[in-house]
Coordinates of C-alpha atoms and ligand atoms in Angstrom, one line a residue:
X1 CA 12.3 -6.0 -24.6
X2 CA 8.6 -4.4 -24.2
X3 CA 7.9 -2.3 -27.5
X4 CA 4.7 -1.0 -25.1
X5 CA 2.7 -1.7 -22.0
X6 CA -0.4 -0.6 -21.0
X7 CA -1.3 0.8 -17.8
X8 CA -4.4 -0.6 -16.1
X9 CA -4.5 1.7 -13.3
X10 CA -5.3 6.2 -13.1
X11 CA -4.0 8.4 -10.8
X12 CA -0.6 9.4 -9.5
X13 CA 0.9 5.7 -10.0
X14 CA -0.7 5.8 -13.5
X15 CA 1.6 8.9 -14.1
X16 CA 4.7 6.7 -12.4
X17 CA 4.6 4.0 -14.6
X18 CA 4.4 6.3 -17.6
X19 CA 7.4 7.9 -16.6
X20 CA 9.5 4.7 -15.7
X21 CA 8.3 3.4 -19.2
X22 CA 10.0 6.3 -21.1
X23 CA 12.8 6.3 -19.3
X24 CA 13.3 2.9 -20.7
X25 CA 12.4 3.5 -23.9
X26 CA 9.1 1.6 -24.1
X27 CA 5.7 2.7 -25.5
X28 CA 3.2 3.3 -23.5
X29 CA -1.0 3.3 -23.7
X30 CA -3.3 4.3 -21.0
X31 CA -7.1 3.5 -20.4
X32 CA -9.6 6.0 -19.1
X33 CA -12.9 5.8 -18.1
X34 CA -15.2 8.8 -19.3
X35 CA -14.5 10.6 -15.9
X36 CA -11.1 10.8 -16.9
X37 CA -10.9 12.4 -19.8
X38 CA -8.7 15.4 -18.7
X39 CA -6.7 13.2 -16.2
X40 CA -2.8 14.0 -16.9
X41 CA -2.1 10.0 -17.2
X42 CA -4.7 9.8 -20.3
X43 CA -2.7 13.6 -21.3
X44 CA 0.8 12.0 -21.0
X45 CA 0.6 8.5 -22.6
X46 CA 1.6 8.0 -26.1
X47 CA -1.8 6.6 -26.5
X48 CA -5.1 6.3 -24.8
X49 CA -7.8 4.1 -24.5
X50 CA -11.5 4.8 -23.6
X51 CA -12.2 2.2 -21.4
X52 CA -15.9 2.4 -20.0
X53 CA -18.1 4.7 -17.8
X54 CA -16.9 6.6 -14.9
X55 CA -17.8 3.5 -12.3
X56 CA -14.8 1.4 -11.6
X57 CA -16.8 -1.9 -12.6
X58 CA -17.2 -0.8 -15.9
X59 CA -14.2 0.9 -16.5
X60 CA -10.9 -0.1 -14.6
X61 CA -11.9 -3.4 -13.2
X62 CA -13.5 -3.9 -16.7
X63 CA -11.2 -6.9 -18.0
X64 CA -12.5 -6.9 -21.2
X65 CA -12.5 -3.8 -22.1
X66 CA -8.9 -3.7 -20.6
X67 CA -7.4 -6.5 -22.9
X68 CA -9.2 -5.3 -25.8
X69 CA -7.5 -1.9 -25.2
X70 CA -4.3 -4.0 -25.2
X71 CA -4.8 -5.9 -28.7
X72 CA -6.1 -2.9 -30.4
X73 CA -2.6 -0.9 -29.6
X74 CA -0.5 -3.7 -30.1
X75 CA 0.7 -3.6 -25.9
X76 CA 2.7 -6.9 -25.4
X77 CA 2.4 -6.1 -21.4
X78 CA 0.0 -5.1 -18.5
X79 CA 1.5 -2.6 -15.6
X80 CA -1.7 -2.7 -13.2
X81 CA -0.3 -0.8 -10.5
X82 CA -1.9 -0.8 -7.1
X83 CA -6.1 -1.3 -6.5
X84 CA -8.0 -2.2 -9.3
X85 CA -6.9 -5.4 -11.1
X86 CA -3.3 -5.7 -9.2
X87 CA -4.3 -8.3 -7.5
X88 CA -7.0 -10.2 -8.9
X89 CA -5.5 -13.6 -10.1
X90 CA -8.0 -14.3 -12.4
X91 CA -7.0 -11.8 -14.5
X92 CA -3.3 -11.9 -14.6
X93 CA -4.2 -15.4 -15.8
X94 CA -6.1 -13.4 -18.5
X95 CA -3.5 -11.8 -19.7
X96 CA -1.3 -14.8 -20.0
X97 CA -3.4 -17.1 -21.7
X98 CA -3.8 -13.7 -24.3
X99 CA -0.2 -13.4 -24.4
X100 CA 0.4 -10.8 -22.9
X101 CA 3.0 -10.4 -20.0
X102 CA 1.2 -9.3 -16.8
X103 CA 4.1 -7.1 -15.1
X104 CA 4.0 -8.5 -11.7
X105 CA 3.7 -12.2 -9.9
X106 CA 2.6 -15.5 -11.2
X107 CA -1.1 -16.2 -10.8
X108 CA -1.0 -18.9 -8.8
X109 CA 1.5 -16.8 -6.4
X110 CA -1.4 -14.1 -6.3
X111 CA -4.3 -16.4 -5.5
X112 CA -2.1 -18.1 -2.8
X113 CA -1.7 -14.9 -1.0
X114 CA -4.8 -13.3 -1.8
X115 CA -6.3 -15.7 0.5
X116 CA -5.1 -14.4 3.6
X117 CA -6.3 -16.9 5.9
X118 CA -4.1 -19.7 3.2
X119 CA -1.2 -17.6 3.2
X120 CA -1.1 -17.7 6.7
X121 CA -1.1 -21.7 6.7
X122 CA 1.7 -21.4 4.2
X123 CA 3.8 -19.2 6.1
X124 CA 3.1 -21.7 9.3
X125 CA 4.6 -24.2 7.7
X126 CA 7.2 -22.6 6.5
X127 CA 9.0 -21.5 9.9
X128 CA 7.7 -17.8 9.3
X129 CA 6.2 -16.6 12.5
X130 CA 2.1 -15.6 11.9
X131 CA -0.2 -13.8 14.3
X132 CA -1.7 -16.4 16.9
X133 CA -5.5 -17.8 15.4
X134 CA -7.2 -19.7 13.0
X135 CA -5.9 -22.3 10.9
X136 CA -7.2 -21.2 8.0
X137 CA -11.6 -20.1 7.7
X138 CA -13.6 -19.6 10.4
X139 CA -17.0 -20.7 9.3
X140 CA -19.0 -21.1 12.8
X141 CA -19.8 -18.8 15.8
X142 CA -19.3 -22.1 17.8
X143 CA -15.7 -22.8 16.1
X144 CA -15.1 -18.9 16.7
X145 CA -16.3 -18.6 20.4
X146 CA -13.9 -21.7 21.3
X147 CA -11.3 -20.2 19.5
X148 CA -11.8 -16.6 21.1
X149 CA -12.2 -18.0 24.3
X150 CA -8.4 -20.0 24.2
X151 CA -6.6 -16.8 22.4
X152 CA -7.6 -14.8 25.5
X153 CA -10.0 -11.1 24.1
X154 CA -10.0 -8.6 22.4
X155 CA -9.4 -10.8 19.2
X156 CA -9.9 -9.5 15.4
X157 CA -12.2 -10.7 12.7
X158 CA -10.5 -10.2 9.3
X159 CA -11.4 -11.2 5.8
X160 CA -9.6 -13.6 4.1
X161 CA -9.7 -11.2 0.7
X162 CA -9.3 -8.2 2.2
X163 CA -7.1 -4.9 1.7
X164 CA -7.6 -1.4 2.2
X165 CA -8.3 -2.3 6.1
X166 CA -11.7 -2.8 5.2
X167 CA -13.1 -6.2 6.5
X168 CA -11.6 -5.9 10.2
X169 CA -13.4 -5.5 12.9
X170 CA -12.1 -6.0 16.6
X171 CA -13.8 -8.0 19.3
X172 CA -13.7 -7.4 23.2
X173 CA -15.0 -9.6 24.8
X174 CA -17.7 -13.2 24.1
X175 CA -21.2 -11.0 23.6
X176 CA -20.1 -8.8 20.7
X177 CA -18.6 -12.1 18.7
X178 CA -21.6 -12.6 16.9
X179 CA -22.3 -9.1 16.2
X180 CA -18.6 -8.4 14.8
X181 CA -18.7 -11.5 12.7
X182 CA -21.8 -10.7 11.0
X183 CA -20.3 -7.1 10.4
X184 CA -17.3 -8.5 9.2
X185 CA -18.3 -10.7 6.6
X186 CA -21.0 -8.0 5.0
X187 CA -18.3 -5.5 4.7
X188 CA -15.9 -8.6 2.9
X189 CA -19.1 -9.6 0.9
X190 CA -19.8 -6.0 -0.5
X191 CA -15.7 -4.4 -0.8
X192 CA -14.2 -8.2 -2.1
X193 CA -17.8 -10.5 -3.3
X194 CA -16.0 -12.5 -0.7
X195 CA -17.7 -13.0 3.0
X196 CA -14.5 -15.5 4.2
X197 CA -13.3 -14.7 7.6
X198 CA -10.5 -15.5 9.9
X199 CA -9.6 -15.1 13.4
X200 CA -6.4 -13.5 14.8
X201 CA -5.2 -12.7 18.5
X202 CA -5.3 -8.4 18.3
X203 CA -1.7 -7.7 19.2
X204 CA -1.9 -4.7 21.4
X205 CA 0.0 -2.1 20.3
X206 CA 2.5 -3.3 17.9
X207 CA 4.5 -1.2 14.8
X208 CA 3.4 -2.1 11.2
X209 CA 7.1 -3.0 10.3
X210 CA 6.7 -3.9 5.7
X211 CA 9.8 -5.1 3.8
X212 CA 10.0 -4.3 0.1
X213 CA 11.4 -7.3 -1.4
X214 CA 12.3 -8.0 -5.2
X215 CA 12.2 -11.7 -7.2
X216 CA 13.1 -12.1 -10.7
X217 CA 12.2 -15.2 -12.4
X218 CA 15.3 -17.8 -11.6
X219 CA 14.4 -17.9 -7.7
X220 CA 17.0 -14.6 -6.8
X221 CA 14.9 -12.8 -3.8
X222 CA 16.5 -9.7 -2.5
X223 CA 15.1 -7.8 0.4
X224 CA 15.2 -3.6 0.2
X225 CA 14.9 -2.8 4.1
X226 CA 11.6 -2.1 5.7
X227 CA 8.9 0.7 6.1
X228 CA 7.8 1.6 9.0
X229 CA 3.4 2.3 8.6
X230 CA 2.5 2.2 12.0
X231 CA 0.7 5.7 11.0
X232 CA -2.8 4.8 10.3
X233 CA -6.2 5.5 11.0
X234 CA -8.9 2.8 10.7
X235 CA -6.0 0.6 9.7
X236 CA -5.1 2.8 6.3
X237 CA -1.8 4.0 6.0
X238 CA -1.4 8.0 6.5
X239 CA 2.2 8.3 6.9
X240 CA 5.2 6.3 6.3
X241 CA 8.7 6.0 6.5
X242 CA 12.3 4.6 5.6
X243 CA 13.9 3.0 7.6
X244 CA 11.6 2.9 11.0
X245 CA 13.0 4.9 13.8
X246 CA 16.3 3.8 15.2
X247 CA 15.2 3.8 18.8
X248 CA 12.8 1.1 17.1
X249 CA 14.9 -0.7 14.5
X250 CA 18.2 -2.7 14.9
X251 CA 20.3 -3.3 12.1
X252 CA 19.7 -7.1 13.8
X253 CA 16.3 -7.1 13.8
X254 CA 16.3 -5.5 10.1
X255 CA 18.2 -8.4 9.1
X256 CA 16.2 -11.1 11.0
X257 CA 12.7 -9.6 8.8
X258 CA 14.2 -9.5 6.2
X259 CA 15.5 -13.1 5.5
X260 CA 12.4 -14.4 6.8
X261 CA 10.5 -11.5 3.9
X262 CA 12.9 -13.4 1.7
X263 CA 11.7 -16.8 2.9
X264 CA 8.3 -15.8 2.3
X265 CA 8.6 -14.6 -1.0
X266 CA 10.7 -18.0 -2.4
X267 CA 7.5 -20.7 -0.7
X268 CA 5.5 -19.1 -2.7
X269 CA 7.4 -18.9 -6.0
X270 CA 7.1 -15.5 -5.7
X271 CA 8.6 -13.2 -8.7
X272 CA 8.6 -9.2 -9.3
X273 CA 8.2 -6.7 -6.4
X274 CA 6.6 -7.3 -3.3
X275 CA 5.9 -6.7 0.4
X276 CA 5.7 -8.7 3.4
X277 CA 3.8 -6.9 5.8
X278 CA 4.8 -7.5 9.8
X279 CA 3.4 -7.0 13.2
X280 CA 6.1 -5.9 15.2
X281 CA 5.3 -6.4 19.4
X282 CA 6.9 -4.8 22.5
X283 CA 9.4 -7.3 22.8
X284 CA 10.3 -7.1 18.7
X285 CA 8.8 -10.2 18.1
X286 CA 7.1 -9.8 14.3
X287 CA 4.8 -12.0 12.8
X288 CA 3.5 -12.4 9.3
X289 CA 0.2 -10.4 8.5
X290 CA 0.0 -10.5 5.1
X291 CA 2.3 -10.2 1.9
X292 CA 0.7 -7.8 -1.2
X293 CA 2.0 -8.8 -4.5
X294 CA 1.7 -5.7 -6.0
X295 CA 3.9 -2.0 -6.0
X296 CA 3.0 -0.6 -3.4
X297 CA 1.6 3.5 -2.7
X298 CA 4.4 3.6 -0.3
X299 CA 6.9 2.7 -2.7
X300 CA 8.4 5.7 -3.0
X301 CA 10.3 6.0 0.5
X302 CA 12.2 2.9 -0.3
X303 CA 13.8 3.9 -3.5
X304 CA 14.7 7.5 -1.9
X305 CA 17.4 5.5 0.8
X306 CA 18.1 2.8 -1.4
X307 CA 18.3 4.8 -4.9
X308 CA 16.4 1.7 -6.5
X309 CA 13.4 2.8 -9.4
X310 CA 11.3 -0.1 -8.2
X311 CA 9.2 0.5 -11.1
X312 CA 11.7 0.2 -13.6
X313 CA 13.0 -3.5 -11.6
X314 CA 9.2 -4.3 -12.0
X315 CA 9.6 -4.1 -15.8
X316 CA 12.8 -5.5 -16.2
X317 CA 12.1 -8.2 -14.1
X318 CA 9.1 -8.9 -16.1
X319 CA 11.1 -9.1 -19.3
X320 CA 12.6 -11.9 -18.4
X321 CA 15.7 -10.0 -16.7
X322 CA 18.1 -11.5 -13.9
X323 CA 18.0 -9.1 -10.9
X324 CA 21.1 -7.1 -11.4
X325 CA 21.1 -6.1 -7.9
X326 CA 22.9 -8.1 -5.1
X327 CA 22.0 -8.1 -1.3
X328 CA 25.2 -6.8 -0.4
X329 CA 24.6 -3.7 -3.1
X330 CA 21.4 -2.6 -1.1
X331 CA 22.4 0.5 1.3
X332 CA 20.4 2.0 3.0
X333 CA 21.2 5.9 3.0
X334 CA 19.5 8.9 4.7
X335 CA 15.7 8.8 6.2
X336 CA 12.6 8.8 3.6
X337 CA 9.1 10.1 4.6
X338 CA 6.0 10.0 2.9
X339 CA 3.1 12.1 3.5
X340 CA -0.4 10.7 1.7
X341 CA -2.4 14.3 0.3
X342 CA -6.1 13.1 0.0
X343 CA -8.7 15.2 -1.0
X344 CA -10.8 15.1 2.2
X345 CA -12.0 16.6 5.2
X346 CA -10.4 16.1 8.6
X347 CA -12.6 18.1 10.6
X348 CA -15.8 16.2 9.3
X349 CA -14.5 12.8 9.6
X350 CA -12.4 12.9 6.6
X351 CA -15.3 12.9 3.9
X352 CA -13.8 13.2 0.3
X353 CA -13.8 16.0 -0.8
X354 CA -14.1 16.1 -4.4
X355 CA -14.3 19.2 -6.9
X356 CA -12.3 21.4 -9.0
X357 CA -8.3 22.7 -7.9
X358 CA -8.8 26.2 -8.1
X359 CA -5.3 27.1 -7.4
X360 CA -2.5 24.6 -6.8
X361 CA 1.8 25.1 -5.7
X362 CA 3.3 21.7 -5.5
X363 CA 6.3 22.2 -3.4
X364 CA 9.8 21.3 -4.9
X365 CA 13.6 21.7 -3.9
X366 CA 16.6 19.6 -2.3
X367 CA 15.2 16.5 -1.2
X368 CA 11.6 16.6 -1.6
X369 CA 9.5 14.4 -4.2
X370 CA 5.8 15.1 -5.4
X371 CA 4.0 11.9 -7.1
X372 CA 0.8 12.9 -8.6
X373 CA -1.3 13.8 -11.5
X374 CA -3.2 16.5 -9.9
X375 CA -3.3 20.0 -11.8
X376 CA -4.5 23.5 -11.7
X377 CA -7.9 23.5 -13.0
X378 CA -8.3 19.8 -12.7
X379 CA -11.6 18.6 -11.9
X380 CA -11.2 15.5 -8.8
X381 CA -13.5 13.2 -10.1
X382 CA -15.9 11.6 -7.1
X383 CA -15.7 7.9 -8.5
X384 CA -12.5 6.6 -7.2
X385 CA -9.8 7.0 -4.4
X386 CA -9.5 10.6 -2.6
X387 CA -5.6 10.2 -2.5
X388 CA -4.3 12.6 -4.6
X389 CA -0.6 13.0 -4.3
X390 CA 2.0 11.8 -1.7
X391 CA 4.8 14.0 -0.7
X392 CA 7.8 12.5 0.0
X393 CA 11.3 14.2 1.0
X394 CA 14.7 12.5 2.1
X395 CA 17.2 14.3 4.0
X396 CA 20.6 12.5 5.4
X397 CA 19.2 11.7 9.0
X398 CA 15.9 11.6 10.4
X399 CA 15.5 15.3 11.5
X400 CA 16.7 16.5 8.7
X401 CA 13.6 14.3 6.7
X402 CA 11.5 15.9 9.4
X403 CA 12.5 20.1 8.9
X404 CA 11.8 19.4 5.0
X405 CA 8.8 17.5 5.5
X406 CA 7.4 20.5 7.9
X407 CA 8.3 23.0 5.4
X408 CA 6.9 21.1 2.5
X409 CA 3.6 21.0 3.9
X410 CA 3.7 24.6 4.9
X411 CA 4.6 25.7 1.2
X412 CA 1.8 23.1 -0.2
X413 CA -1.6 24.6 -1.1
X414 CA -4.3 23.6 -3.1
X415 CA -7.6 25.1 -2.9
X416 CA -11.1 24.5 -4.2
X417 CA -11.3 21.1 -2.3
X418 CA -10.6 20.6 1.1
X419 CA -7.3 18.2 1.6
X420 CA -5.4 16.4 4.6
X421 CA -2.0 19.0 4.5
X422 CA -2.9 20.6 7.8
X423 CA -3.6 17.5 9.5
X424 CA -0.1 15.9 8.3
X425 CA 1.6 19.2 9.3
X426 CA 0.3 18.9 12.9
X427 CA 1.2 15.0 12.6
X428 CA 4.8 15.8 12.1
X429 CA 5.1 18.4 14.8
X430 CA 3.9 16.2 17.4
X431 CA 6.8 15.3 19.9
X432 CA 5.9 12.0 19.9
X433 CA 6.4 11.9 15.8
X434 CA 9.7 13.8 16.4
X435 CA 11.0 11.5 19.0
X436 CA 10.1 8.2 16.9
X437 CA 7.6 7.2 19.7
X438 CA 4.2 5.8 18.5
X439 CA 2.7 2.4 17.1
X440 CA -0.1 1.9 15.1
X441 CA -2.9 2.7 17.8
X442 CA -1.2 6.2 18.4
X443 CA -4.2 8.0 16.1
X444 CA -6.5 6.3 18.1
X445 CA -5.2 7.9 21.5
X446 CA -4.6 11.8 20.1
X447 CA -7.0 13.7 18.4
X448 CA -4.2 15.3 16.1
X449 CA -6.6 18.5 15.4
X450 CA -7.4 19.2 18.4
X451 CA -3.7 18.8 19.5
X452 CA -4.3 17.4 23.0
X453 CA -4.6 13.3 24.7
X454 CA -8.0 12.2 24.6
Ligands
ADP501 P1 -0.7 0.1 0.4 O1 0.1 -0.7 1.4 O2 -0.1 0.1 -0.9 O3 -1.0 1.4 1.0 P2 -3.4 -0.4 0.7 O4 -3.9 -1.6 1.3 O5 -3.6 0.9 1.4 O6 -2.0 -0.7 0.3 O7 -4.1 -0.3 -0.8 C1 -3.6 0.4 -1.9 C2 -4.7 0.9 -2.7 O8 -5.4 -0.2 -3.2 C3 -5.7 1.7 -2.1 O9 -6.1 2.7 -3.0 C4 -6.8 0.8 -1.7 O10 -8.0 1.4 -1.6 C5 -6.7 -0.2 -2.8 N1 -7.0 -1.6 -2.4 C6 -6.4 -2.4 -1.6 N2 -6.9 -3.6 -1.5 C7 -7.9 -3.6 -2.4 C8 -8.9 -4.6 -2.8 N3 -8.9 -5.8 -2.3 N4 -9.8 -4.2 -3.7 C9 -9.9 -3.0 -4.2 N5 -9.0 -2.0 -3.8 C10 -8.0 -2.3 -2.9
ADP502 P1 -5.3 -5.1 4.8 O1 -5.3 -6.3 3.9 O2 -6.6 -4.5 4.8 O3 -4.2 -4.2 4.5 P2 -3.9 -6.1 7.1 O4 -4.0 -7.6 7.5 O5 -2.7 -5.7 6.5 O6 -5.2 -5.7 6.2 O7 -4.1 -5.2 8.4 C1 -4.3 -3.8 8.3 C2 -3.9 -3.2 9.6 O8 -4.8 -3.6 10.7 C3 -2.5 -3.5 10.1 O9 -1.6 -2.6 9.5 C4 -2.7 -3.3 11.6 O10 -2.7 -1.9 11.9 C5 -4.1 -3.8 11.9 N1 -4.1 -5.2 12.3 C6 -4.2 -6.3 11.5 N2 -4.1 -7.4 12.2 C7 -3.9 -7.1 13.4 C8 -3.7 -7.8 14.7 N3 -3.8 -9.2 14.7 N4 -3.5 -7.2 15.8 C9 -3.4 -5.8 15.8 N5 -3.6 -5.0 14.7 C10 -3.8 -5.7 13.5
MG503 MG1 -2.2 -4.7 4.7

């Protein structure tokens, strides 16, 4: 059993793994950069660490400082939550050779599917359908125009580290291939010190259809249904939810992604929580896009219908525990949504929008669930992600997730910066929101603020 982790991460899913940490009775120590002095995860912690300068190099993604933090508080684990060093296998090897248990997959697992173009291959191999494209790097405009050329335009450029949607850039036709590649790989270079690239066929259209899956160390891999993220803007998630709407999802279907999540997961040896992340076409054909081997923002929406603390698996599994939960035990119940709350500002291209919460009500009551670590008089420091909170509610059906969503968003305020809550409550009142109807191009088509079809 843990005595006490440390928490390599800030934010809201700082605060979650504080709280899944007491409920189990384990220690807990947090690090802060200097910017982060008064955030409520360095408040809450039993203990906290001062980890480096407000820049996320020198402070978060500051391995040193991180495991020193660890041996001067005696932490015999590492929880590093989503971002930062979640998925950087070099230092979950780190914390291995140190002894101390990094609270998620195996290294080799992460560098396997951290190379995106490799995972790919594996998956291949492994009967799991993947997106039409490369087999493995593209390294050549030659090698890329051939390829283009017999996958048919518009095609996609994607870096082989990537995340966050950053490193994607779309192709139409032969003369912007060059242009796209070379855009491509600087944005890789400067987000992942990686300029790798691969090629896929763009899928027009499709749903972006994730399952949550869990492994624990003795090759059990169970799969928690899916998420449906097909809300997104420059291919970042902005809404999500649990399961994906029935005129979408089959129970058969469900089943079908699933196994072949599950599939994924055991190829690569996979262990703790995880998602396999889907392309889902017109016909319900899905292909593997990617699988992150990390909790997951979105998290949340899957342990409201399944009534699984994903965190507190994440620990136990990492302790050494056999998953206690059988396939046949997972139920899905009701409808999860998930609205992200950045601070930011819609109407000028969503700029962060950092600054000081002069006055803040969080929303509360039957069904509805506030992660974050915002407060009144808390100062949004300018250094690191502008998400701020997610709201999430869960009602017994769809609608009724929808009518306590919509007045959720109307009761939320927070003023002093500028945030996303009327754009989400003009998302959620859209008809084709209400009626399940929209894939992950639908923010490209509607100008949600100015409520008409461009
Ligand atoms: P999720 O499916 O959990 O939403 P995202 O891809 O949106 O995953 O990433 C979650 C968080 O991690 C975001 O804050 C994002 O900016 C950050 N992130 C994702 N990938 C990377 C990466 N390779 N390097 C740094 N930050 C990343
Ligand atoms: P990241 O690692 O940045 O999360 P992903 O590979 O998961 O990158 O892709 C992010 C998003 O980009 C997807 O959710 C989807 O909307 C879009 N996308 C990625 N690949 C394709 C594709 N081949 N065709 C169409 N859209 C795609
Ligand atoms: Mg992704």
């Amino acid at each position: 059993m843990f005595k006490k982790v440390l928490i390599a991460n800030r934010g809201e899913i700082a605060v979650r793994i504080i709280r899944a940490c007491r409920e189990l009775g384990i220690q807990t120590v947090a690090v802060y950069s200097t910017a982060d002095k008064n955030a409520l995860h360095t408040m809450i912690a039993d203990e906290a660490v001062c980890i480096g300068p407000a820049p996320s190099k020198d402070s978060y993604l500051n391995m040193r400082a991180i495991i020193s933090a660890c041996e001067i508080t005696g932490a015999d684990a590492i929880h590093p939550g989503f971002g930062f060093l979640s998925e950087n296998a070099s230092f979950a090897r780190t914390c291995e050779k140190c002894g101390i248990t990094f609270i998620g997959p195996r290294a080799t697992s992460i560098e396997m599917l951290g190379d995106k173009a490799q995972a790919k291959e594996t998956m291949k191999e492994n009967g799991v359908p993947v997106i039409m494209g490369s087999d493995g790097a593209i390294s050549n405009i030659h090698a890329a125009k051939s390829l283009a050329a017999q996958l048919g335009y518009p095609v996609l450029i994607k870096a082989s580290a990537g995340g966050g949607g950053r490193g994607i850039r779309i192709v139409n036709e032969e003369s912007e291939l060059e242009k796209q590649m070379t855009a491509a790989r600087q944005e890789a270079l400067a987000c992942f010190g990686n300029d790798e690239v691969y090629m896929e066929k763009f899928i027009v259209d499709p749903k972006h259809i994730e399952i949550q899956i869990l492994a624990d160390n003795y090759g059990d891999v169970i799969y928690l249904g899916e998420r449906d993220c097909s809300m997104q803007r420059r291919n970042q998630k902005v809404l999500e939810e649990a399961p994906s709407p029935a005129s979408f999802m089959t129970p058969r279907l469900r089943e079908k992604m699933g196994k072949a999540a599950c599939t994924a997961a055991r190829v690569c040896g996979y262990r703790n929580a995880g998602t396999i992340e889907f392309l889902v076409d017109k016909n319900g054909d899905f292909y593997f896009m990617e699988m992150n081997t990390r909790i997951q923002v979105e998290h949340p929406i899957t342990e409201q219908v399944t009534g699984i603390d994903l965190v507190k698996q994440q620990l136990l599994i990492a302790q050494g525990e056999h998953l206690s939960i059988k396939q046949e035990d997972v139920k899905i119940t009701g409808h999860a949504i998930e609205c992200r709350i950045n601070a930011e500002n819609p109407e000028q291209g969503f700029r962060p929008s950092p600054g000081t919460i002069r006055s803040l009500f969080i929303p509360g009551g039957f069904g509805v669930r506030v992660d974050t670590a915002v407060y009144q008089g808390y100062e949004i420091p300018p250094y690191y992600d502008s998400m701020i909170g997610k709201l999430i509610v869960h009602g017994k059906d769809r609608q009724e997730a929808i009518a306590k969503m919509t007045w959720a968003l109307s009761e939320f305020i927070v003023e002093g910066v500028n945030t996303n809550v009327d754009f989400q409550l003009k998302l959620i009142r859209r008809p084709e929101f209400i009626e399940g109807n929209y894939d992950n191009a639908f923010l490209n088509r509607v100008d949600i603020l100015k409520q008409r079809e461009e």
